[in-house]
PDB file of C-alpha atoms in Angstrom:
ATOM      1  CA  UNK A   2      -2.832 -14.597   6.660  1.00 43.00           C
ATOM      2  CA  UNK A   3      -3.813 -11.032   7.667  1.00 50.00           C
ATOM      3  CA  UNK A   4      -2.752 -11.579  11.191  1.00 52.00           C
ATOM      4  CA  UNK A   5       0.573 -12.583   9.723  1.00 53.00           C
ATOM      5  CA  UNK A   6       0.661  -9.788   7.627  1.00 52.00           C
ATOM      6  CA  UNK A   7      -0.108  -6.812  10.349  1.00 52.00           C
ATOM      7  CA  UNK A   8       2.102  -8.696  12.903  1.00 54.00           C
ATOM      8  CA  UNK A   9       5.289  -8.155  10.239  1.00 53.00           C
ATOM      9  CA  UNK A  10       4.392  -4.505  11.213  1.00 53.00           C
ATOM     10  CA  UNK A  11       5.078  -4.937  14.978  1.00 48.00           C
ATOM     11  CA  UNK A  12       7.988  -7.759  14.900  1.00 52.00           C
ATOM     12  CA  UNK A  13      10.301  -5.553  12.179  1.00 49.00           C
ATOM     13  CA  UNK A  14      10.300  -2.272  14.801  1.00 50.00           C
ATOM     14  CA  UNK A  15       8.963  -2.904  18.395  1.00 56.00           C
ATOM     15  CA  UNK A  16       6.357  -0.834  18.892  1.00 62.00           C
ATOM     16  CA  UNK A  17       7.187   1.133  15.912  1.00 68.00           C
ATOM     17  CA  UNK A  18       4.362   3.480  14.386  1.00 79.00           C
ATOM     18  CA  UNK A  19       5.954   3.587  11.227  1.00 86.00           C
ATOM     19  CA  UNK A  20       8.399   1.753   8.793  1.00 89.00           C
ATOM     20  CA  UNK A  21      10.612   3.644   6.793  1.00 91.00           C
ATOM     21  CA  UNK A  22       9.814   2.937   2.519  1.00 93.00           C
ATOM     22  CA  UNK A  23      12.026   0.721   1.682  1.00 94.00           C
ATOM     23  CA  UNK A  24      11.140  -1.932   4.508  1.00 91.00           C
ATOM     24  CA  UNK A  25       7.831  -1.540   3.695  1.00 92.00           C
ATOM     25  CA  UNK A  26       8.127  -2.228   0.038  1.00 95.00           C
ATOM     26  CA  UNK A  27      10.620  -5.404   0.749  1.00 94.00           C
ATOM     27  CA  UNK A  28       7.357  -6.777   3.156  1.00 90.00           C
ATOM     28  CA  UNK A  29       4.873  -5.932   0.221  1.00 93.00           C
ATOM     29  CA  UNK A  30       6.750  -7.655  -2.716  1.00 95.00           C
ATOM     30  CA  UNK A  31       7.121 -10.711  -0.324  1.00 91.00           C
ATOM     31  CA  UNK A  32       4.120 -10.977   1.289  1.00 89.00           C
ATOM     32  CA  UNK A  33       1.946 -10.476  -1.346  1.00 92.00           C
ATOM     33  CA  UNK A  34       3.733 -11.085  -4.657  1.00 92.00           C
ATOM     34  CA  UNK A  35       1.375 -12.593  -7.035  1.00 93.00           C
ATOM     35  CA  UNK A  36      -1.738 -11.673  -4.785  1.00 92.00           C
ATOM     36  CA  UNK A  37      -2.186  -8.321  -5.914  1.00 94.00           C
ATOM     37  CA  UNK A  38      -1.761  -6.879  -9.941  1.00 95.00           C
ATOM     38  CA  UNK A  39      -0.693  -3.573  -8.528  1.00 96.00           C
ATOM     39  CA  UNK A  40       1.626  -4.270  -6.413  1.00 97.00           C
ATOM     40  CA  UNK A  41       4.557  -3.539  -8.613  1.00 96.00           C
ATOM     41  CA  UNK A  42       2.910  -0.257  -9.186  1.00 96.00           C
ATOM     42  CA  UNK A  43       2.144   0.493  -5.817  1.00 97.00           C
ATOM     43  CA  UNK A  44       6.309  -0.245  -4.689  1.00 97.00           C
ATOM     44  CA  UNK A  45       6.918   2.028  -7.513  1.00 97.00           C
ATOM     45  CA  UNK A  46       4.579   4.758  -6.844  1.00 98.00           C
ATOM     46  CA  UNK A  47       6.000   4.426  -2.852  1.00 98.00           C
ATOM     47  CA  UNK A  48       9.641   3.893  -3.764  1.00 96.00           C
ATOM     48  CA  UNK A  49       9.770   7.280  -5.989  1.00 95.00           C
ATOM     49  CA  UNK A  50       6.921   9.377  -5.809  1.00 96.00           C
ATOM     50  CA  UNK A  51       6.092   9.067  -1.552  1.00 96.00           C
ATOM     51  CA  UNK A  52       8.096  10.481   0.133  1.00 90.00           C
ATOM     52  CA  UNK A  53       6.732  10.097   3.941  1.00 93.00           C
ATOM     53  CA  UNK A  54       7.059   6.654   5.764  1.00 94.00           C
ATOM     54  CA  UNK A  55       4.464   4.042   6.205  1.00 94.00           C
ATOM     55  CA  UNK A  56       2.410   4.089   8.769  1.00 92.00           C
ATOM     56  CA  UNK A  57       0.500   1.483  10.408  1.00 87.00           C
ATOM     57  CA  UNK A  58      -2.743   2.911   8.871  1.00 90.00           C
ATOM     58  CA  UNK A  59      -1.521   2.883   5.532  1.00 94.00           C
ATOM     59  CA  UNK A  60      -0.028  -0.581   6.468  1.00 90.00           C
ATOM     60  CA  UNK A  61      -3.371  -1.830   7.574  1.00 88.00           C
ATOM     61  CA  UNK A  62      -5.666  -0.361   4.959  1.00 91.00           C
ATOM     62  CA  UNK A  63      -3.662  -1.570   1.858  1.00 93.00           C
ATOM     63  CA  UNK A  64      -5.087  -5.067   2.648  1.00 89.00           C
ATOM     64  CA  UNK A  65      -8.402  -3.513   1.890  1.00 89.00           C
ATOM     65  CA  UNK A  66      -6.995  -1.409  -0.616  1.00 93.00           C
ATOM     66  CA  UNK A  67      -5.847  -4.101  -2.560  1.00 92.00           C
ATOM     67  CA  UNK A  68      -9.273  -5.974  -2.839  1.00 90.00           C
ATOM     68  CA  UNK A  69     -10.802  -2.987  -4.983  1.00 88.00           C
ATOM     69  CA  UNK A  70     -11.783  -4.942  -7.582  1.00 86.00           C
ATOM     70  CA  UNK A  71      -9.972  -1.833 -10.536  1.00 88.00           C
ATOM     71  CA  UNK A  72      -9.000   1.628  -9.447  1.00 90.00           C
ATOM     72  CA  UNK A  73     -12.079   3.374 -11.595  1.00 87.00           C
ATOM     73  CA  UNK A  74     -13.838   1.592  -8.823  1.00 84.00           C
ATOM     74  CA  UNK A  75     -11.996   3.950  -5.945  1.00 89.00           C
ATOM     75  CA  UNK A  76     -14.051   6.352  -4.277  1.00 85.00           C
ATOM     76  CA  UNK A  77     -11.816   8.593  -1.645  1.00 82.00           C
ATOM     77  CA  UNK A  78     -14.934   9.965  -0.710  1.00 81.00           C
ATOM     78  CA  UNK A  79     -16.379   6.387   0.239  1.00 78.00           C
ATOM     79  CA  UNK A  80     -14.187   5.951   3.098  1.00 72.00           C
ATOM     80  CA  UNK A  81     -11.507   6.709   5.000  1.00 83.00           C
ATOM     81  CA  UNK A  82      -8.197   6.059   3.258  1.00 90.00           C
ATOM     82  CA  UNK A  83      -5.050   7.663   4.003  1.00 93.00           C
ATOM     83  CA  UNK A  84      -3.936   9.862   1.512  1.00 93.00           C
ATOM     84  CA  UNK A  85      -1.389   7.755  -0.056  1.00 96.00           C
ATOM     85  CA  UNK A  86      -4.181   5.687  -1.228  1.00 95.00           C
ATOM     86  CA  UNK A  87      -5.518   9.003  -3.006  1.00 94.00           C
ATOM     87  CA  UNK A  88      -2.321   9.941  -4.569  1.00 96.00           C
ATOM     88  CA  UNK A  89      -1.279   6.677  -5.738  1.00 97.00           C
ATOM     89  CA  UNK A  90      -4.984   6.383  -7.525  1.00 95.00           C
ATOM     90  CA  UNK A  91      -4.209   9.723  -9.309  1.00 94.00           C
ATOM     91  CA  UNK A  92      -1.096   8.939  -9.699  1.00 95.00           C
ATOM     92  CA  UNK A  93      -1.895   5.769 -11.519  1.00 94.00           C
ATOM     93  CA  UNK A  94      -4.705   7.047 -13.078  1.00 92.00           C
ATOM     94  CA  UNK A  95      -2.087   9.698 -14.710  1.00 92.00           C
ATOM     95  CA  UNK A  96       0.588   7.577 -16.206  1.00 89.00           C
ATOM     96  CA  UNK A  97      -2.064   5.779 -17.406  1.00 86.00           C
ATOM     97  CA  UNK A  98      -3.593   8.231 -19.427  1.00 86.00           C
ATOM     98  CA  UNK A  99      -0.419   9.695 -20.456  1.00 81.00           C
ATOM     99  CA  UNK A 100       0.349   9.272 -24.070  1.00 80.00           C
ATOM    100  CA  UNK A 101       3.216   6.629 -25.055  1.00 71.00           C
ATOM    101  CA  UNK A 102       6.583   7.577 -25.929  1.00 67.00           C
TER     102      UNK A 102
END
């Protein structure tokens, strides 16, 4: 499955080192719809708040990302994830705390 996965990387841009956001988020929502509870957070958070493309770090490390078993469980200090991983955790961590309307 993961081999799958990282290949989509390679076989949507030849030898690309990046996909732009959109691409990326189409891959995601197939490839791992129903596998992950975030997901549709994560496209979100990518689709509106990130504004830089996806690289093949960020590409790789969200199929580790993913198997956090909840967010308050995150440590950015623990390892090292890209950014994006830190931003969408506050960023998460945010709207959730934010009050209702």
């Amino acid at each position: 499955y993961q081999r799958r996965v990282h290949g989509s990387f390679v076989k949507e841009e030849e030898r690309a080192t990046v996909l732009g956001n959109e691409t990326a988020v189409a891959y995601w929502r197939l490839l791992l719809g129903g596998r992950w509870p975030l997901l549709d957070r994560w496209c979100d958070f990518i689709a509106t708040v990130y504004g830089k493309a996806i690289t093949k770090d960020v590409w790789r490390q969200l199929f580790e990302f993913m198997y956090i078993p909840t967010l308050a469980d995150y440590d950015a200090d623990a390892g090292a994830w890209p950014t994006v991983m830190d931003e969408f955790v506050e960023w998460h961590k945010a709207a959730a705390a934010a009050p209702a309307p």
